[in-house]
Coordinates of C-alpha atoms and ligand atoms in Angstrom, one line a residue:
X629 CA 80.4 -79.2 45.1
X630 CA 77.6 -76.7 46.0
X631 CA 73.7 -77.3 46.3
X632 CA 72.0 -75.7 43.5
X633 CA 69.4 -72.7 45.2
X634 CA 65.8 -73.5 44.9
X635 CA 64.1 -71.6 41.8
X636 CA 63.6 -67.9 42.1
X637 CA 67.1 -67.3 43.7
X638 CA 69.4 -66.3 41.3
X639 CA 72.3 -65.3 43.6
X640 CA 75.9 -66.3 42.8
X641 CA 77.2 -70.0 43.7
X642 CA 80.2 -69.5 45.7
X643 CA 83.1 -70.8 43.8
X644 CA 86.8 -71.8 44.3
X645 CA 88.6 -68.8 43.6
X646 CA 91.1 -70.4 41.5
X647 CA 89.1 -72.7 38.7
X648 CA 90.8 -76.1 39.4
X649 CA 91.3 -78.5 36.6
X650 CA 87.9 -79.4 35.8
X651 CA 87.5 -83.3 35.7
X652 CA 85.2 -85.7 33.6
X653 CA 81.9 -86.3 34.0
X654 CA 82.8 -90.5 34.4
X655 CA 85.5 -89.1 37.5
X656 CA 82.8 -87.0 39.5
X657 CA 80.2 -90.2 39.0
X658 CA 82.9 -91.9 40.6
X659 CA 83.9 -90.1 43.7
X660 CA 80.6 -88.4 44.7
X661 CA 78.5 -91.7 43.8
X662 CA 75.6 -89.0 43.6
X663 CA 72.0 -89.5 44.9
X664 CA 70.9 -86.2 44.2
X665 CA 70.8 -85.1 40.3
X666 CA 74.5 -83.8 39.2
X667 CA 74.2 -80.8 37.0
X668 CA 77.5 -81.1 35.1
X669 CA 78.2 -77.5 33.5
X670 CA 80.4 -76.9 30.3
X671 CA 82.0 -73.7 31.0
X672 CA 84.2 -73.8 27.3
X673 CA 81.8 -75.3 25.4
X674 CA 79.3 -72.4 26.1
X675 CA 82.3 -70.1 25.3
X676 CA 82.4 -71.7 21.9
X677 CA 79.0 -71.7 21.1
X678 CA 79.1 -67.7 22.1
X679 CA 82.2 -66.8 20.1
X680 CA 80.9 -69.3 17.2
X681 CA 77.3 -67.1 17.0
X682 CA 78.8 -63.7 17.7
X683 CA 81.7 -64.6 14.6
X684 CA 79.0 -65.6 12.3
X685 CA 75.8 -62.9 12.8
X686 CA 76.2 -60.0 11.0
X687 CA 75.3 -57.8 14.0
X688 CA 75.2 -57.1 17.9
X689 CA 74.3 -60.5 20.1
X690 CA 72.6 -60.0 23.0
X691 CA 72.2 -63.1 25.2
X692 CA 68.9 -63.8 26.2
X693 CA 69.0 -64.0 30.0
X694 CA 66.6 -66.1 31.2
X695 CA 67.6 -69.2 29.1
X696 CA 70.2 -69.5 31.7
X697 CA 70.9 -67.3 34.4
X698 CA 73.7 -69.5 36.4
X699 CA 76.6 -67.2 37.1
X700 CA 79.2 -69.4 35.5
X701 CA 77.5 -69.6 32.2
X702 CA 76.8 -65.7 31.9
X703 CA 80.6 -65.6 32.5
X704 CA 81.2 -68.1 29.7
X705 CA 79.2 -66.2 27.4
X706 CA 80.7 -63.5 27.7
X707 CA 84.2 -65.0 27.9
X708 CA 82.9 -66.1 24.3
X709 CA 82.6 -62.4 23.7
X710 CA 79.0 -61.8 24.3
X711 CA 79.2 -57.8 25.7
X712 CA 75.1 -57.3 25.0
X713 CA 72.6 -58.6 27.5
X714 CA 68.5 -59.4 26.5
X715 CA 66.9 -58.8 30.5
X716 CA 63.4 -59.9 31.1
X717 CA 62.9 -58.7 34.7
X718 CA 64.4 -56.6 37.5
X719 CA 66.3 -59.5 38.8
X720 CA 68.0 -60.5 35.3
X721 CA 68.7 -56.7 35.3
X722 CA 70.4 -56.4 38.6
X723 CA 72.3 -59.9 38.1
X724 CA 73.4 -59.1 35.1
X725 CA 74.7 -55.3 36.1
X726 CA 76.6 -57.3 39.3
X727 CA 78.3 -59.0 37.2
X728 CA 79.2 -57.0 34.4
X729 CA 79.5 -53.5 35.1
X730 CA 80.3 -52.1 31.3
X731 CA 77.7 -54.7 29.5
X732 CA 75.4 -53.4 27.8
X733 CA 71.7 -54.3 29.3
X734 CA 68.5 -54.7 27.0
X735 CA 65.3 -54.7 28.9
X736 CA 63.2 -56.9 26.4
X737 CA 59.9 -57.8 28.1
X738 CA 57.1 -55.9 26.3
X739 CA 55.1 -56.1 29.8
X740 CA 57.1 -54.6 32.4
X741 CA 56.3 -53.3 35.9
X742 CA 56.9 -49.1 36.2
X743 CA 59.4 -50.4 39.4
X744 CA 61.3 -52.5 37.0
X745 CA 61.6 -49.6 34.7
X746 CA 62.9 -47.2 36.8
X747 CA 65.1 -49.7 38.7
X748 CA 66.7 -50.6 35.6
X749 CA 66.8 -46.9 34.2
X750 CA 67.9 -45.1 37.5
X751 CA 70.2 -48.1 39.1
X752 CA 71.2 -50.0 36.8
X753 CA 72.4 -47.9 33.5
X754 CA 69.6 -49.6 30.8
X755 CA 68.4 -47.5 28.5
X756 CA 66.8 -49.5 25.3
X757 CA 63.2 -51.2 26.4
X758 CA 61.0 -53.0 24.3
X759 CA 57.1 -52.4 24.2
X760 CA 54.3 -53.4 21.8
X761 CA 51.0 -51.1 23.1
X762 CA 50.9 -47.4 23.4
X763 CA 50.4 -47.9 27.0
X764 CA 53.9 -49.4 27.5
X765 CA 55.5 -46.6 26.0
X766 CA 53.9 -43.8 28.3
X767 CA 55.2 -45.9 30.8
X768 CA 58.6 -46.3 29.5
X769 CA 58.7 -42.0 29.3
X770 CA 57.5 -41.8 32.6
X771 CA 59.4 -43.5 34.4
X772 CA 62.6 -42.9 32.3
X773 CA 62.1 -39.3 32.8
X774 CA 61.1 -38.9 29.4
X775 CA 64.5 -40.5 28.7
X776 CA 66.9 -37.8 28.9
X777 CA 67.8 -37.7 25.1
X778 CA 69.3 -41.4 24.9
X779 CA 66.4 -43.7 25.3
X780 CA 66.4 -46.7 23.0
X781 CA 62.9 -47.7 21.8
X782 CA 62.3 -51.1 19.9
X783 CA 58.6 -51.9 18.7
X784 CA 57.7 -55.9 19.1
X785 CA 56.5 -57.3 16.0
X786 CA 53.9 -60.1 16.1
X787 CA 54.4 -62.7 13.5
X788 CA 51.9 -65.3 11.8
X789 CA 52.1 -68.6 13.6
X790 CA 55.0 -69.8 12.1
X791 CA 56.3 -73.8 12.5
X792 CA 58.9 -73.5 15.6
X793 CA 58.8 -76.0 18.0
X794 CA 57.5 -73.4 20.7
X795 CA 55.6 -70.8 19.1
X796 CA 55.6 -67.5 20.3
X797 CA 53.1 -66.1 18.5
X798 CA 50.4 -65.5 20.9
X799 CA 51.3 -63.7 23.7
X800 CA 53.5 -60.4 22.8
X801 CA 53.7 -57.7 19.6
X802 CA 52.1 -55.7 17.9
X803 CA 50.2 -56.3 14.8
X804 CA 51.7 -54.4 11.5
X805 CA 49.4 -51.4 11.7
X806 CA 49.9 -51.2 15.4
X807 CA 53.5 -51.7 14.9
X808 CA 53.6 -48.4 12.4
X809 CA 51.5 -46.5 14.4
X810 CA 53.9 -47.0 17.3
X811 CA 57.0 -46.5 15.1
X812 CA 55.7 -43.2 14.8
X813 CA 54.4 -42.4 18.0
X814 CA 58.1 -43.8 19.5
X815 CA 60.4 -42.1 17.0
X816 CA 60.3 -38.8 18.7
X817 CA 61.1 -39.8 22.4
X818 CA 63.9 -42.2 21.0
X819 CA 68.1 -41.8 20.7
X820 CA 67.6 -45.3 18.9
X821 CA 64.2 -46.7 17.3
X822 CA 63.9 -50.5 16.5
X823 CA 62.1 -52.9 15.4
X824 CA 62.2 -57.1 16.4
X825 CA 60.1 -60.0 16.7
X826 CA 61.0 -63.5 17.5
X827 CA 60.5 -66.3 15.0
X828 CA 59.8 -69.0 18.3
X829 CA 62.1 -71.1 20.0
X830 CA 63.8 -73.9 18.5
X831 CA 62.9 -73.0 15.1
X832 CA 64.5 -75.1 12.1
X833 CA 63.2 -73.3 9.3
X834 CA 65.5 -70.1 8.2
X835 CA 63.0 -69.2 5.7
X836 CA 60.8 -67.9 8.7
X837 CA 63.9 -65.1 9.8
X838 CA 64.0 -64.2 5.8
X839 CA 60.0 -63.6 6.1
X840 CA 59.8 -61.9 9.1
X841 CA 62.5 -59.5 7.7
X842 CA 60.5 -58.8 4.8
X843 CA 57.3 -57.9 7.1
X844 CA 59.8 -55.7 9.2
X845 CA 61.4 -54.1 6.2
X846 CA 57.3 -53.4 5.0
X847 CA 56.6 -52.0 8.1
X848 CA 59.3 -49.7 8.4
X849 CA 58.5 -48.7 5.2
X850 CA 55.0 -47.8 5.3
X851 CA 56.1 -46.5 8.9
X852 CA 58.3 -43.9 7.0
X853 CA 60.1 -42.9 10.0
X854 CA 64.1 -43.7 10.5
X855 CA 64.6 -47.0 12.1
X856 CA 68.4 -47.8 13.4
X857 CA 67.6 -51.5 14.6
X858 CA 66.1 -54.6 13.8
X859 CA 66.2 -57.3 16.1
X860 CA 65.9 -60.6 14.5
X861 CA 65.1 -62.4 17.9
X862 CA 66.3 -65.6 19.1
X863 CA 64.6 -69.5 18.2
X864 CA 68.4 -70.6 16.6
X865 CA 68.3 -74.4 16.9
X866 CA 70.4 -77.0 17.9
X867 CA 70.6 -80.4 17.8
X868 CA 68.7 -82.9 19.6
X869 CA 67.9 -86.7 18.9
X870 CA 65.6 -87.1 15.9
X871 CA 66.3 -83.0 15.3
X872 CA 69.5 -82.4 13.2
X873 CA 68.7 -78.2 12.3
X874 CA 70.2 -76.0 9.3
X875 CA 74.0 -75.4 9.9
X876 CA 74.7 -71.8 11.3
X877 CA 75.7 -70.2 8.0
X878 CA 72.6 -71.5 6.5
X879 CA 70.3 -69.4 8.9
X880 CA 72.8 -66.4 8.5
X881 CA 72.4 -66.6 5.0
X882 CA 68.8 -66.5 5.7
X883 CA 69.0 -63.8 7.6
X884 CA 71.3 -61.7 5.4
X885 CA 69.1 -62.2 2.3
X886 CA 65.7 -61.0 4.6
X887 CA 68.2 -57.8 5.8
X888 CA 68.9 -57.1 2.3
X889 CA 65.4 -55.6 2.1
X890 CA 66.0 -53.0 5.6
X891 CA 66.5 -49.9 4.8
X892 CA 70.6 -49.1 4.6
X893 CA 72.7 -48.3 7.3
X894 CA 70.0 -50.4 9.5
X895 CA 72.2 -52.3 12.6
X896 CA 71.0 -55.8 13.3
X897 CA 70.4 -57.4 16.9
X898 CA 70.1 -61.0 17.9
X899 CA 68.4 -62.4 21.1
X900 CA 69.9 -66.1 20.7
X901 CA 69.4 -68.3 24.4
X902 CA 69.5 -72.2 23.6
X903 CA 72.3 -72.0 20.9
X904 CA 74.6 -70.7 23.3
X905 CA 73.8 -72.6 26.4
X906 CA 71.7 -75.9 25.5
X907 CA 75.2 -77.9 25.0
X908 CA 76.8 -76.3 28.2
X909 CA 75.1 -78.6 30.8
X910 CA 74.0 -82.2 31.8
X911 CA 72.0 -83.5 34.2
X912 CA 73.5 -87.1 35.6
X913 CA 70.1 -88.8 37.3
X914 CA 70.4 -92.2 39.4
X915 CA 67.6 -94.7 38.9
X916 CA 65.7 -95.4 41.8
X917 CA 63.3 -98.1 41.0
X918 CA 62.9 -99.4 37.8
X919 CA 59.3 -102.0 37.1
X920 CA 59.1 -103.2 33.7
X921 CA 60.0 -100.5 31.0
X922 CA 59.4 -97.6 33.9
X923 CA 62.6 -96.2 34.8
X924 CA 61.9 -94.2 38.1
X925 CA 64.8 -91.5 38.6
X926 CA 65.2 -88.6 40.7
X927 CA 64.6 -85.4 38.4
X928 CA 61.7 -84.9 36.2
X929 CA 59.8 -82.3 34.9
X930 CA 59.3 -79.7 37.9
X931 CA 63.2 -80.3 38.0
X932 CA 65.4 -79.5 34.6
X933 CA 63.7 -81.7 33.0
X934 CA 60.4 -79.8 31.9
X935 CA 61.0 -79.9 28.5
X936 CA 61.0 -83.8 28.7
X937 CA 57.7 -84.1 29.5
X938 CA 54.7 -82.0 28.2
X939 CA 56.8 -80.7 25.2
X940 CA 57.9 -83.5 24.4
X941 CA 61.7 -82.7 23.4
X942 CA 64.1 -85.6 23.8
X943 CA 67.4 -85.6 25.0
X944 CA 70.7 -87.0 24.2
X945 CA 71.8 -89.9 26.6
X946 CA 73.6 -92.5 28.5
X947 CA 73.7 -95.4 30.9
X948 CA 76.3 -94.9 33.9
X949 CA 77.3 -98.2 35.7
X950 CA 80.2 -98.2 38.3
X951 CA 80.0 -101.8 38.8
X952 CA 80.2 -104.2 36.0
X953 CA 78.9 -103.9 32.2
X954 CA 75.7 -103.1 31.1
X955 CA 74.1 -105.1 28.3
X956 CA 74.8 -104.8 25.1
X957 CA 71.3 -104.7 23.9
X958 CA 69.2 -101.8 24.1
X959 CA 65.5 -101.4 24.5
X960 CA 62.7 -98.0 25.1
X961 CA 62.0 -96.9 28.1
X962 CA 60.0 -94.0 29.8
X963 CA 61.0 -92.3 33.2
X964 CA 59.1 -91.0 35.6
X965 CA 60.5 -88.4 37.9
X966 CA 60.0 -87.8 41.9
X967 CA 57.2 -86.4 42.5
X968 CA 54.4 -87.5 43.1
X969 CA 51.9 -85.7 40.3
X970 CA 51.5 -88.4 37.6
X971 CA 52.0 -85.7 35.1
X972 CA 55.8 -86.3 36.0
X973 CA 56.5 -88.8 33.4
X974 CA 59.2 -88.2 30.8
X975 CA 58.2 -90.8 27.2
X976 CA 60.9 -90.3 25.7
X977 CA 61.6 -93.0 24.5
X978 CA 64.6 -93.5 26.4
X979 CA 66.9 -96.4 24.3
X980 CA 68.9 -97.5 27.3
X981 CA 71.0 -101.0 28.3
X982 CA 67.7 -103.6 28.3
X983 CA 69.2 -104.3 32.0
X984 CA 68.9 -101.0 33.4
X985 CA 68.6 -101.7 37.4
X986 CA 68.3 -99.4 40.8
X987 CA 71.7 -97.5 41.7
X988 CA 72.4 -96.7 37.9
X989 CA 72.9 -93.3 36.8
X990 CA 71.6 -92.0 33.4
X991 CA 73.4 -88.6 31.7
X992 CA 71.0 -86.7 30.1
X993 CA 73.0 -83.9 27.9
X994 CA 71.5 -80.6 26.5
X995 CA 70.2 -79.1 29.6
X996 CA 71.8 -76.1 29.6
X997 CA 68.8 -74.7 28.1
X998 CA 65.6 -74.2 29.9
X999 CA 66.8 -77.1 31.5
X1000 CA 68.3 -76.4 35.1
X1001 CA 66.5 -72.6 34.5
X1002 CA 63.0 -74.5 34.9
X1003 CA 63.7 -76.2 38.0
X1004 CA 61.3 -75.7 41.1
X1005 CA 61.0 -76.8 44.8
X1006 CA 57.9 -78.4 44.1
X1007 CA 57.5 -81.6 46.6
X1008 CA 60.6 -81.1 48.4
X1009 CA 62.9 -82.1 45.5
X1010 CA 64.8 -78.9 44.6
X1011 CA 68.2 -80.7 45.8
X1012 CA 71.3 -81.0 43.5
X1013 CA 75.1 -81.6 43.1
X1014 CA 76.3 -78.4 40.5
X1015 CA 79.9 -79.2 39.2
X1016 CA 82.1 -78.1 36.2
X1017 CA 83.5 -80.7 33.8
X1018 CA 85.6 -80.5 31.3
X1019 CA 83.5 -83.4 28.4
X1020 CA 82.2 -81.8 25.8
X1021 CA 78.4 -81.2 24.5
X1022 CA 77.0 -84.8 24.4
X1023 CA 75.0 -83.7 20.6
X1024 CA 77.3 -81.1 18.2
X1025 CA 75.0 -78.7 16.7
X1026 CA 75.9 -78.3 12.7
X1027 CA 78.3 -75.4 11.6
X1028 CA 79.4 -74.5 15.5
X1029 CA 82.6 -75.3 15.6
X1030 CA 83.4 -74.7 11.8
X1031 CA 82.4 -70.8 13.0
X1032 CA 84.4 -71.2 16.3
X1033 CA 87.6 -71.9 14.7
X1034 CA 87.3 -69.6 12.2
X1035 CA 87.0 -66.9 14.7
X1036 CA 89.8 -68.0 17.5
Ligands
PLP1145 C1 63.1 -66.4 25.2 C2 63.4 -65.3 24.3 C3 64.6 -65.3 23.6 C4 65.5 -66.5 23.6 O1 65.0 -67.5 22.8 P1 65.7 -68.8 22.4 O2 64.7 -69.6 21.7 O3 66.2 -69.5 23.6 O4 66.9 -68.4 21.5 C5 65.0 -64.2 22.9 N1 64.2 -63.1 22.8 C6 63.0 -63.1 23.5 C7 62.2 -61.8 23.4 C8 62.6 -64.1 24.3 O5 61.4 -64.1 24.9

């Protein structure tokens, strides 16, 4: 068992050198009786869900980083076969490198700082960065050195609002024109132009990858310059209660009828994050105080369970009782996590045993993304149990294992 690091530091747990038999999530309940949230993580299933997405997308996958940065689940994606890595900041860029000293490192923040650049230019061997204004890209050439003849160069693409369950569509790319103009402006300084925009996280609709294909293969168009990427993002679904999404080969379908329109010869890239890492983690809380339908536990939303409150997301689960049988009937119930902010409340609802009581645990599943990436130090709680278990994803997400096996 190790303590988790509070937020911010991304060095490697230290592990067993040998990987032990990795028990179930019931037997480390039982022996560690845990008062501190137990992240459980799922080393093979995040394998599967990496070899399932890089069988079945017509294209490069490159991991998106900061969905989950833990050390044991970059190695399980790329066990899975992910070799391609989507950075967001210097220290994404210098883990990732550590670790893997032949992947290949994407540095897809359109904001970056000019010491990130060069850092990731000079030290650590990246040479494709994103950028959406003309100001990012004479800071790119600057501080690449005017990029030595192999500089990658991929223009973000703002979309319309579009109906996933986090929109992105306010904060980075470039408008069409914009995007042409920088097309241009890039194609000169650039081993590798390319163009990408991200559809929004969690987004169930595959139409919206087939439409924002279309607007890319428009742009390029009208661009009339030579494009060699496009970069279709990341937003795959998975499941969660209440959210069955589109199977995988229905949003590859999508996505292969939207490329259809990209000039030929075009190489696609994904960005995917939750579909390979949601189903590899749980979080196992203990119940400290329940009053009335108020289940007071000890991780909430400045812990990994952020997306549980504002946003509203819910979360496979179930009741954990060492001693005796919970009841057979279930009722709702909302948690509130440990600190003190009252804006630490989780609604749910949560359909648990209706005699829930202090010193039961509760096994939240789905948390591998932006789940134990989101946690903080706020109020002292940053404490937690970290263990590998061998149980698989608590929710399947449709068409996963179907691609899996095909590929093994
Ligand atoms: C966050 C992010 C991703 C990953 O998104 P998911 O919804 O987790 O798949 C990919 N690309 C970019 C640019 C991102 O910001």
């Amino acid at each position: 068992m190790t303590q988790f690091r509070p937020r911010g530091a991304v060095a490697p747990l230290r592990r067993p050198a040998s990987t032990p038999r990795r028990p179930s999530v019931d037997a480390v309940i039982t022996s560690l009786r845990p008062e501190e949230p137990l992240h459980c993580l799922r080393p093979a299933a995040v394998s599967a869900a990496a070899r399932a997405f890089v069988a079945a997308f017509p294209g490069d996958v490159l991991y998106a980083v900061k969905c989950n940065a833990e050390p044991t689940m970059l190695r399980a994606i790329a066990a899975g076969g992910v070799t391609h890595f989507d950075c967001a900041s210097e220290a994404e860029v210098r883990l990732v490198r550590s670790m893997f000293p032949d992947a290949a490192i994407h540095f897809m923040h359109p904001v970056k700082s000019r010491a990130a650049i060069r850092a990731a230019w000079s030290q650590a061997g990246v040479r494709d960065f994103v950028l959406d204004t003309d100001s990012e890209l004479t800071k790119i050439l600057e501080e690449t050195e005017g990029g030595a003849g192999d500089l990658g160069l991929v223009v973000r693409l703002a979309l319309p609002k579009g109906n996933a369950a986090y929109d992105l569509s306010g904060k980075f790319g470039a408008a069409p024109e914009d995007a042409i103009a920088l097309l241009r402006a890039a194609r000169p300084h650039a081993a590798r132009l390319g163009l990408s925009f991200h559809v929004g996280s969690q987004c169930c609709d595959p139409a919206a990858w087939t439409r924002a294909l279309a607007l890319a293969a428009q742009v390029i168009a009208v661009a009339g310059v030579a494009v060699e990427i496009v970069d279709v993002g990341g937003g795959f679904p998975v499941a969660y209660p209440g959210s069955e999404p589109p199977a995988l080969d229905t949003l590859m379908d999508a996505i292969r009828e939207g490329a259809a329109l990209l000039p030929e010869g075009v190489r696609l890239w994904a960005e995917p994050g939750r579909a390979l890492v949601a189903g590899g983690a749980s979080v196992v809380v203990q119940v400290q105080c329940r009053r009335g339908d108020a289940l007071y536990v000890n991780d909430g939303v400045y812990g990994a369970l952020s997306d549980a409150g504002a946003p509203g997301f819910r979360f496979p689960h179930r009741l954990v009782r060492l001693d005796g049988e919970a009841a057979a009937v279930e009722r709702a119930f909302t948690l509130f996590g440990p600190t003190c902010d009252s804006a630490d409340v989780m609604r749910g609802p949560w359909m648990l045993p209706a005699d829930v009581r202090e010193g039961d645990w509760i096994e939240i599943g789905q948390l591998g993304a932006y789940g134990t990436a989101l946690r903080t130090a706020f109020n002292g709680f940053d404490r937690a149990h970290v263990t590998e278990v061998s149980d698989s994803p608590m929710l399947a997400t449709p068409g996963y294992e179907a691609a899996a096996a095909r590929a093994a």
